[in-house]
């Protein structure tokens, strides 16, 4: 199973428009962060997690042209606003594109994009999708098993996911989280790799800060940990030096082979 980080940034992206800070003006490509998203794939299955506002740029930059499903973490705009660019992934397929999400996120998508998600669709050029509410229960797409993991983040229903391939490789992805409910913790324990929210150094109201993420990862003990959904106060090299050996910052274009 492979995991490609399409974006590792928070909702503003990095650089932030108009900001002249050290990170926003850095020439290190690992300090440039599109909005958070990953592509999880095996030889036969490709899953896109979220369709953020940078989806078009990400598809062009990384050259992916077909996906088997989109899996949504939650309804915040930095995770859904690229929805309309899913059109390009629908034109070449006969079946509807499956969209997996929790109930809250699907309701929001239906409100935001009624022309595409209406019961009776009128135009073939729109996103042609099938909404599948997972309700927190595990599901399978192709040869990848997906376990939703309910987490606490802002006031909206939010999920992280654990992806498992047929050969037993496991990857956990939790880009937006403030708190891990005790009943969700066992699902994220002992994974081969785990990528989690690490927005900044100071504590934040709706996201884990770096020290909280490190503490949580020490408990969950992944083979490797990755910090993602990061803001412009985190400089790649400085953060790498700060983190314990088993955790690295994710960056756009980072690919894991599990
Ligand atoms: Zn900045
Ligand atoms: Zn969010
Ligand atoms: Zn977010």
PDB file of N, CA, C and O in Angstrom, residues 2 4 6 37-52 55-56 58-60 62-72 79 82-100 127-130 141-144 163:
ATOM      1  N   UNK A   2       0.504   2.209  -0.808  1.00  0.00           N
ATOM      2  CA  UNK A   2       1.250   3.470  -0.842  1.00  0.00           C
ATOM      3  C   UNK A   2       0.372   4.614  -0.372  1.00  0.00           C
ATOM      4  O   UNK A   2      -0.842   4.611  -0.610  1.00  0.00           O
ATOM      5  N   UNK A   4       0.388   8.807  -0.617  1.00  0.00           N
ATOM      6  CA  UNK A   4       1.016  10.016  -1.149  1.00  0.00           C
ATOM      7  C   UNK A   4       0.359  11.230  -0.486  1.00  0.00           C
ATOM      8  O   UNK A   4      -0.864  11.389  -0.546  1.00  0.00           O
ATOM      9  N   UNK A   6      -0.776  14.636  -0.705  1.00  0.00           N
ATOM     10  CA  UNK A   6      -1.073  15.616  -1.753  1.00  0.00           C
ATOM     11  C   UNK A   6      -0.984  17.026  -1.199  1.00  0.00           C
ATOM     12  O   UNK A   6      -0.736  17.991  -1.925  1.00  0.00           O
ATOM     13  N   UNK A  37      -4.579  16.562   2.227  1.00  0.00           N
ATOM     14  CA  UNK A  37      -5.252  15.472   1.516  1.00  0.00           C
ATOM     15  C   UNK A  37      -4.221  14.375   1.288  1.00  0.00           C
ATOM     16  O   UNK A  37      -3.026  14.660   1.218  1.00  0.00           O
ATOM     17  N   UNK A  38      -4.677  13.133   1.202  1.00  0.00           N
ATOM     18  CA  UNK A  38      -3.775  12.027   0.839  1.00  0.00           C
ATOM     19  C   UNK A  38      -4.442  11.141  -0.203  1.00  0.00           C
ATOM     20  O   UNK A  38      -5.678  11.094  -0.312  1.00  0.00           O
ATOM     21  N   UNK A  39      -3.588  10.455  -0.962  1.00  0.00           N
ATOM     22  CA  UNK A  39      -4.045   9.445  -1.909  1.00  0.00           C
ATOM     23  C   UNK A  39      -3.509   8.117  -1.386  1.00  0.00           C
ATOM     24  O   UNK A  39      -2.292   7.956  -1.241  1.00  0.00           O
ATOM     25  N   UNK A  40      -4.413   7.185  -1.071  1.00  0.00           N
ATOM     26  CA  UNK A  40      -4.009   5.876  -0.539  1.00  0.00           C
ATOM     27  C   UNK A  40      -4.243   4.870  -1.655  1.00  0.00           C
ATOM     28  O   UNK A  40      -5.351   4.785  -2.187  1.00  0.00           O
ATOM     29  N   UNK A  41      -3.212   4.114  -2.029  1.00  0.00           N
ATOM     30  CA  UNK A  41      -3.403   3.222  -3.177  1.00  0.00           C
ATOM     31  C   UNK A  41      -2.713   1.876  -3.022  1.00  0.00           C
ATOM     32  O   UNK A  41      -1.714   1.748  -2.317  1.00  0.00           O
ATOM     33  N   UNK A  42      -3.290   0.890  -3.688  1.00  0.00           N
ATOM     34  CA  UNK A  42      -2.647  -0.408  -3.909  1.00  0.00           C
ATOM     35  C   UNK A  42      -2.548  -0.547  -5.429  1.00  0.00           C
ATOM     36  O   UNK A  42      -2.939   0.379  -6.159  1.00  0.00           O
ATOM     37  N   UNK A  43      -2.081  -1.706  -5.928  1.00  0.00           N
ATOM     38  CA  UNK A  43      -1.975  -1.842  -7.377  1.00  0.00           C
ATOM     39  C   UNK A  43      -3.345  -1.751  -8.060  1.00  0.00           C
ATOM     40  O   UNK A  43      -3.437  -1.405  -9.224  1.00  0.00           O
ATOM     41  N   UNK A  44      -4.433  -2.022  -7.324  1.00  0.00           N
ATOM     42  CA  UNK A  44      -5.742  -2.044  -7.985  1.00  0.00           C
ATOM     43  C   UNK A  44      -6.744  -1.015  -7.468  1.00  0.00           C
ATOM     44  O   UNK A  44      -7.838  -0.869  -8.028  1.00  0.00           O
ATOM     45  N   UNK A  45      -6.419  -0.291  -6.403  1.00  0.00           N
ATOM     46  CA  UNK A  45      -7.405   0.610  -5.788  1.00  0.00           C
ATOM     47  C   UNK A  45      -6.756   1.952  -5.451  1.00  0.00           C
ATOM     48  O   UNK A  45      -5.633   1.985  -4.950  1.00  0.00           O
ATOM     49  N   UNK A  46      -7.486   3.044  -5.724  1.00  0.00           N
ATOM     50  CA  UNK A  46      -6.984   4.384  -5.388  1.00  0.00           C
ATOM     51  C   UNK A  46      -8.059   5.152  -4.629  1.00  0.00           C
ATOM     52  O   UNK A  46      -9.140   5.376  -5.161  1.00  0.00           O
ATOM     53  N   UNK A  47      -7.738   5.552  -3.413  1.00  0.00           N
ATOM     54  CA  UNK A  47      -8.693   6.289  -2.595  1.00  0.00           C
ATOM     55  C   UNK A  47      -8.179   7.695  -2.334  1.00  0.00           C
ATOM     56  O   UNK A  47      -7.049   7.881  -1.876  1.00  0.00           O
ATOM     57  N   UNK A  48      -9.038   8.668  -2.603  1.00  0.00           N
ATOM     58  CA  UNK A  48      -8.700  10.063  -2.318  1.00  0.00           C
ATOM     59  C   UNK A  48      -9.360  10.436  -0.997  1.00  0.00           C
ATOM     60  O   UNK A  48     -10.556  10.227  -0.819  1.00  0.00           O
ATOM     61  N   UNK A  49      -8.591  10.984  -0.075  1.00  0.00           N
ATOM     62  CA  UNK A  49      -9.185  11.435   1.177  1.00  0.00           C
ATOM     63  C   UNK A  49      -9.359  12.951   1.100  1.00  0.00           C
ATOM     64  O   UNK A  49      -8.386  13.696   1.006  1.00  0.00           O
ATOM     65  N   UNK A  50     -10.603  13.375   1.102  1.00  0.00           N
ATOM     66  CA  UNK A  50     -11.044  14.768   1.019  1.00  0.00           C
ATOM     67  C   UNK A  50     -10.834  15.363  -0.379  1.00  0.00           C
ATOM     68  O   UNK A  50     -10.013  14.881  -1.157  1.00  0.00           O
ATOM     69  N   UNK A  51     -11.609  16.399  -0.665  1.00  0.00           N
ATOM     70  CA  UNK A  51     -11.486  17.110  -1.946  1.00  0.00           C
ATOM     71  C   UNK A  51     -11.381  18.593  -1.610  1.00  0.00           C
ATOM     72  O   UNK A  51     -12.304  19.356  -1.791  1.00  0.00           O
ATOM     73  N   UNK A  52     -10.226  18.980  -1.112  1.00  0.00           N
ATOM     74  CA  UNK A  52     -10.024  20.366  -0.671  1.00  0.00           C
ATOM     75  C   UNK A  52      -9.882  21.322  -1.843  1.00  0.00           C
ATOM     76  O   UNK A  52      -9.876  20.908  -3.006  1.00  0.00           O
ATOM     77  N   UNK A  55      -7.528  20.629  -4.841  1.00  0.00           N
ATOM     78  CA  UNK A  55      -7.623  19.343  -5.557  1.00  0.00           C
ATOM     79  C   UNK A  55      -7.127  19.419  -7.002  1.00  0.00           C
ATOM     80  O   UNK A  55      -6.375  18.572  -7.466  1.00  0.00           O
ATOM     81  N   UNK A  56      -7.527  20.460  -7.718  1.00  0.00           N
ATOM     82  CA  UNK A  56      -7.126  20.563  -9.123  1.00  0.00           C
ATOM     83  C   UNK A  56      -5.601  20.640  -9.234  1.00  0.00           C
ATOM     84  O   UNK A  56      -4.967  19.910 -10.005  1.00  0.00           O
ATOM     85  N   UNK A  58      -3.429  19.667  -7.120  1.00  0.00           N
ATOM     86  CA  UNK A  58      -2.824  18.411  -6.651  1.00  0.00           C
ATOM     87  C   UNK A  58      -2.890  17.328  -7.727  1.00  0.00           C
ATOM     88  O   UNK A  58      -1.923  16.594  -7.951  1.00  0.00           O
ATOM     89  N   UNK A  59      -4.033  17.231  -8.399  1.00  0.00           N
ATOM     90  CA  UNK A  59      -4.181  16.216  -9.447  1.00  0.00           C
ATOM     91  C   UNK A  59      -3.197  16.486 -10.586  1.00  0.00           C
ATOM     92  O   UNK A  59      -2.590  15.575 -11.136  1.00  0.00           O
ATOM     93  N   UNK A  60      -3.011  17.766 -10.914  1.00  0.00           N
ATOM     94  CA  UNK A  60      -2.080  18.107 -11.993  1.00  0.00           C
ATOM     95  C   UNK A  60      -0.635  17.899 -11.552  1.00  0.00           C
ATOM     96  O   UNK A  60       0.179  17.342 -12.284  1.00  0.00           O
ATOM     97  N   UNK A  62       0.601  15.899  -9.206  1.00  0.00           N
ATOM     98  CA  UNK A  62       0.988  14.513  -8.942  1.00  0.00           C
ATOM     99  C   UNK A  62       0.490  13.545 -10.012  1.00  0.00           C
ATOM    100  O   UNK A  62       0.727  12.344  -9.936  1.00  0.00           O
ATOM    101  N   UNK A  63      -0.224  14.063 -10.992  1.00  0.00           N
ATOM    102  CA  UNK A  63      -0.597  13.270 -12.161  1.00  0.00           C
ATOM    103  C   UNK A  63      -1.518  12.090 -11.879  1.00  0.00           C
ATOM    104  O   UNK A  63      -1.377  11.047 -12.485  1.00  0.00           O
ATOM    105  N   UNK A  64      -2.473  12.256 -10.976  1.00  0.00           N
ATOM    106  CA  UNK A  64      -3.437  11.159 -10.841  1.00  0.00           C
ATOM    107  C   UNK A  64      -4.717  11.532 -11.577  1.00  0.00           C
ATOM    108  O   UNK A  64      -5.179  12.660 -11.517  1.00  0.00           O
ATOM    109  N   UNK A  65      -5.241  10.559 -12.330  1.00  0.00           N
ATOM    110  CA  UNK A  65      -6.351  10.861 -13.230  1.00  0.00           C
ATOM    111  C   UNK A  65      -7.583  10.017 -12.940  1.00  0.00           C
ATOM    112  O   UNK A  65      -8.651  10.274 -13.470  1.00  0.00           O
ATOM    113  N   UNK A  66      -7.418   8.984 -12.114  1.00  0.00           N
ATOM    114  CA  UNK A  66      -8.570   8.123 -11.815  1.00  0.00           C
ATOM    115  C   UNK A  66      -8.548   7.761 -10.336  1.00  0.00           C
ATOM    116  O   UNK A  66      -7.484   7.528  -9.768  1.00  0.00           O
ATOM    117  N   UNK A  67      -9.710   7.747  -9.724  1.00  0.00           N
ATOM    118  CA  UNK A  67      -9.819   7.314  -8.331  1.00  0.00           C
ATOM    119  C   UNK A  67     -11.039   6.396  -8.209  1.00  0.00           C
ATOM    120  O   UNK A  67     -11.950   6.456  -9.033  1.00  0.00           O
ATOM    121  N   UNK A  68     -11.017   5.541  -7.196  1.00  0.00           N
ATOM    122  CA  UNK A  68     -12.133   4.604  -7.015  1.00  0.00           C
ATOM    123  C   UNK A  68     -13.180   5.121  -6.038  1.00  0.00           C
ATOM    124  O   UNK A  68     -14.311   4.654  -6.040  1.00  0.00           O
ATOM    125  N   UNK A  69     -12.780   6.063  -5.174  1.00  0.00           N
ATOM    126  CA  UNK A  69     -13.727   6.630  -4.207  1.00  0.00           C
ATOM    127  C   UNK A  69     -13.095   7.841  -3.544  1.00  0.00           C
ATOM    128  O   UNK A  69     -11.869   7.988  -3.538  1.00  0.00           O
ATOM    129  N   UNK A  70     -13.957   8.699  -3.005  1.00  0.00           N
ATOM    130  CA  UNK A  70     -13.491   9.796  -2.150  1.00  0.00           C
ATOM    131  C   UNK A  70     -13.993   9.504  -0.743  1.00  0.00           C
ATOM    132  O   UNK A  70     -15.147   9.091  -0.562  1.00  0.00           O
ATOM    133  N   UNK A  71     -13.122   9.704   0.233  1.00  0.00           N
ATOM    134  CA  UNK A  71     -13.483   9.453   1.629  1.00  0.00           C
ATOM    135  C   UNK A  71     -13.300  10.761   2.376  1.00  0.00           C
ATOM    136  O   UNK A  71     -12.209  11.346   2.354  1.00  0.00           O
ATOM    137  N   UNK A  72     -14.376  11.247   2.995  1.00  0.00           N
ATOM    138  CA  UNK A  72     -14.333  12.560   3.627  1.00  0.00           C
ATOM    139  C   UNK A  72     -14.123  12.471   5.137  1.00  0.00           C
ATOM    140  O   UNK A  72     -14.763  11.660   5.807  1.00  0.00           O
ATOM    141  N   UNK A  79     -11.531  20.912   3.320  1.00  0.00           N
ATOM    142  CA  UNK A  79     -11.595  19.477   3.005  1.00  0.00           C
ATOM    143  C   UNK A  79     -12.639  19.135   1.945  1.00  0.00           C
ATOM    144  O   UNK A  79     -12.673  18.018   1.448  1.00  0.00           O
ATOM    145  N   UNK A  82     -13.018  21.636  -3.045  1.00  0.00           N
ATOM    146  CA  UNK A  82     -12.608  21.283  -4.412  1.00  0.00           C
ATOM    147  C   UNK A  82     -13.559  20.297  -5.065  1.00  0.00           C
ATOM    148  O   UNK A  82     -13.261  19.730  -6.123  1.00  0.00           O
ATOM    149  N   UNK A  83     -14.714  20.109  -4.446  1.00  0.00           N
ATOM    150  CA  UNK A  83     -15.699  19.118  -4.904  1.00  0.00           C
ATOM    151  C   UNK A  83     -15.943  19.175  -6.412  1.00  0.00           C
ATOM    152  O   UNK A  83     -16.008  18.147  -7.087  1.00  0.00           O
ATOM    153  N   UNK A  84     -16.094  20.381  -6.932  1.00  0.00           N
ATOM    154  CA  UNK A  84     -16.458  20.519  -8.346  1.00  0.00           C
ATOM    155  C   UNK A  84     -15.384  19.951  -9.276  1.00  0.00           C
ATOM    156  O   UNK A  84     -15.686  19.546 -10.400  1.00  0.00           O
ATOM    157  N   UNK A  85     -14.140  19.907  -8.797  1.00  0.00           N
ATOM    158  CA  UNK A  85     -13.063  19.342  -9.622  1.00  0.00           C
ATOM    159  C   UNK A  85     -13.121  17.820  -9.678  1.00  0.00           C
ATOM    160  O   UNK A  85     -12.373  17.198 -10.437  1.00  0.00           O
ATOM    161  N   UNK A  86     -14.010  17.221  -8.914  1.00  0.00           N
ATOM    162  CA  UNK A  86     -14.224  15.771  -9.037  1.00  0.00           C
ATOM    163  C   UNK A  86     -14.888  15.437 -10.373  1.00  0.00           C
ATOM    164  O   UNK A  86     -14.925  14.283 -10.780  1.00  0.00           O
ATOM    165  N   UNK A  87     -15.400  16.458 -11.060  1.00  0.00           N
ATOM    166  CA  UNK A  87     -15.997  16.227 -12.393  1.00  0.00           C
ATOM    167  C   UNK A  87     -15.059  15.426 -13.285  1.00  0.00           C
ATOM    168  O   UNK A  87     -15.462  14.478 -13.938  1.00  0.00           O
ATOM    169  N   UNK A  88     -13.784  15.856 -13.285  1.00  0.00           N
ATOM    170  CA  UNK A  88     -12.810  15.219 -14.190  1.00  0.00           C
ATOM    171  C   UNK A  88     -12.641  13.733 -13.889  1.00  0.00           C
ATOM    172  O   UNK A  88     -12.234  12.963 -14.754  1.00  0.00           O
ATOM    173  N   UNK A  89     -12.933  13.329 -12.648  1.00  0.00           N
ATOM    174  CA  UNK A  89     -12.792  11.914 -12.280  1.00  0.00           C
ATOM    175  C   UNK A  89     -14.075  11.131 -12.584  1.00  0.00           C
ATOM    176  O   UNK A  89     -14.139   9.933 -12.380  1.00  0.00           O
ATOM    177  N   UNK A  90     -15.116  11.835 -13.017  1.00  0.00           N
ATOM    178  CA  UNK A  90     -16.396  11.184 -13.326  1.00  0.00           C
ATOM    179  C   UNK A  90     -16.595  11.002 -14.825  1.00  0.00           C
ATOM    180  O   UNK A  90     -17.318  10.104 -15.249  1.00  0.00           O
ATOM    181  N   UNK A  91     -15.970  11.865 -15.621  1.00  0.00           N
ATOM    182  CA  UNK A  91     -16.233  11.837 -17.067  1.00  0.00           C
ATOM    183  C   UNK A  91     -15.885  10.495 -17.690  1.00  0.00           C
ATOM    184  O   UNK A  91     -16.554  10.045 -18.595  1.00  0.00           O
ATOM    185  N   UNK A  92     -14.805   9.875 -17.211  1.00  0.00           N
ATOM    186  CA  UNK A  92     -14.319   8.656 -17.860  1.00  0.00           C
ATOM    187  C   UNK A  92     -14.898   7.375 -17.258  1.00  0.00           C
ATOM    188  O   UNK A  92     -14.481   6.293 -17.619  1.00  0.00           O
ATOM    189  N   UNK A  93     -15.783   7.497 -16.293  1.00  0.00           N
ATOM    190  CA  UNK A  93     -16.293   6.278 -15.669  1.00  0.00           C
ATOM    191  C   UNK A  93     -17.790   6.131 -15.910  1.00  0.00           C
ATOM    192  O   UNK A  93     -18.516   7.123 -16.001  1.00  0.00           O
ATOM    193  N   UNK A  94     -18.250   4.878 -15.979  1.00  0.00           N
ATOM    194  CA  UNK A  94     -19.668   4.635 -16.198  1.00  0.00           C
ATOM    195  C   UNK A  94     -20.450   4.671 -14.893  1.00  0.00           C
ATOM    196  O   UNK A  94     -21.531   5.240 -14.807  1.00  0.00           O
ATOM    197  N   UNK A  95     -19.860   4.062 -13.850  1.00  0.00           N
ATOM    198  CA  UNK A  95     -20.575   4.024 -12.562  1.00  0.00           C
ATOM    199  C   UNK A  95     -20.401   5.366 -11.845  1.00  0.00           C
ATOM    200  O   UNK A  95     -19.488   6.129 -12.128  1.00  0.00           O
ATOM    201  N   UNK A  96     -21.292   5.602 -10.903  1.00  0.00           N
ATOM    202  CA  UNK A  96     -21.195   6.812 -10.094  1.00  0.00           C
ATOM    203  C   UNK A  96     -19.960   6.718  -9.201  1.00  0.00           C
ATOM    204  O   UNK A  96     -19.549   5.631  -8.795  1.00  0.00           O
ATOM    205  N   UNK A  97     -19.359   7.851  -8.891  1.00  0.00           N
ATOM    206  CA  UNK A  97     -18.176   7.897  -8.020  1.00  0.00           C
ATOM    207  C   UNK A  97     -18.632   7.785  -6.557  1.00  0.00           C
ATOM    208  O   UNK A  97     -19.401   8.627  -6.091  1.00  0.00           O
ATOM    209  N   UNK A  98     -18.199   6.751  -5.840  1.00  0.00           N
ATOM    210  CA  UNK A  98     -18.638   6.633  -4.445  1.00  0.00           C
ATOM    211  C   UNK A  98     -18.003   7.702  -3.537  1.00  0.00           C
ATOM    212  O   UNK A  98     -16.802   7.920  -3.601  1.00  0.00           O
ATOM    213  N   UNK A  99     -18.840   8.353  -2.739  1.00  0.00           N
ATOM    214  CA  UNK A  99     -18.356   9.307  -1.741  1.00  0.00           C
ATOM    215  C   UNK A  99     -18.706   8.746  -0.370  1.00  0.00           C
ATOM    216  O   UNK A  99     -19.884   8.610  -0.036  1.00  0.00           O
ATOM    217  N   UNK A 100     -17.709   8.400   0.417  1.00  0.00           N
ATOM    218  CA  UNK A 100     -17.938   7.873   1.754  1.00  0.00           C
ATOM    219  C   UNK A 100     -17.736   8.981   2.778  1.00  0.00           C
ATOM    220  O   UNK A 100     -16.732   9.693   2.733  1.00  0.00           O
ATOM    221  N   UNK A 127     -20.444  16.456 -11.410  1.00  0.00           N
ATOM    222  CA  UNK A 127     -19.972  15.349 -10.582  1.00  0.00           C
ATOM    223  C   UNK A 127     -21.129  14.356 -10.506  1.00  0.00           C
ATOM    224  O   UNK A 127     -22.257  14.743 -10.188  1.00  0.00           O
ATOM    225  N   UNK A 128     -20.860  13.101 -10.871  1.00  0.00           N
ATOM    226  CA  UNK A 128     -21.903  12.076 -10.776  1.00  0.00           C
ATOM    227  C   UNK A 128     -21.482  11.112  -9.680  1.00  0.00           C
ATOM    228  O   UNK A 128     -20.562  10.317  -9.858  1.00  0.00           O
ATOM    229  N   UNK A 129     -22.110  11.247  -8.528  1.00  0.00           N
ATOM    230  CA  UNK A 129     -21.604  10.552  -7.348  1.00  0.00           C
ATOM    231  C   UNK A 129     -22.709   9.805  -6.615  1.00  0.00           C
ATOM    232  O   UNK A 129     -23.894  10.108  -6.766  1.00  0.00           O
ATOM    233  N   UNK A 130     -22.269   8.844  -5.817  1.00  0.00           N
ATOM    234  CA  UNK A 130     -23.175   8.074  -4.984  1.00  0.00           C
ATOM    235  C   UNK A 130     -22.731   8.324  -3.551  1.00  0.00           C
ATOM    236  O   UNK A 130     -21.583   8.073  -3.197  1.00  0.00           O
ATOM    237  N   UNK A 141     -13.194  -0.794   0.042  1.00  0.00           N
ATOM    238  CA  UNK A 141     -13.216  -0.339  -1.352  1.00  0.00           C
ATOM    239  C   UNK A 141     -12.101  -1.094  -2.055  1.00  0.00           C
ATOM    240  O   UNK A 141     -10.934  -0.978  -1.667  1.00  0.00           O
ATOM    241  N   UNK A 142     -12.440  -1.884  -3.070  1.00  0.00           N
ATOM    242  CA  UNK A 142     -11.439  -2.708  -3.748  1.00  0.00           C
ATOM    243  C   UNK A 142     -10.756  -3.603  -2.727  1.00  0.00           C
ATOM    244  O   UNK A 142     -11.429  -4.300  -1.962  1.00  0.00           O
ATOM    245  N   UNK A 143      -9.414  -3.547  -2.691  1.00  0.00           N
ATOM    246  CA  UNK A 143      -8.703  -4.396  -1.728  1.00  0.00           C
ATOM    247  C   UNK A 143      -8.220  -3.627  -0.507  1.00  0.00           C
ATOM    248  O   UNK A 143      -7.310  -4.043   0.186  1.00  0.00           O
ATOM    249  N   UNK A 144      -8.834  -2.471  -0.236  1.00  0.00           N
ATOM    250  CA  UNK A 144      -8.463  -1.698   0.961  1.00  0.00           C
ATOM    251  C   UNK A 144      -9.634  -1.684   1.945  1.00  0.00           C
ATOM    252  O   UNK A 144     -10.765  -1.359   1.578  1.00  0.00           O
ATOM    253  N   UNK A 163      -6.540   2.715   7.171  1.00  0.00           N
ATOM    254  CA  UNK A 163      -6.562   1.965   5.902  1.00  0.00           C
ATOM    255  C   UNK A 163      -5.717   0.713   6.076  1.00  0.00           C
ATOM    256  O   UNK A 163      -4.582   0.792   6.560  1.00  0.00           O
TER     257      UNK A 163
END
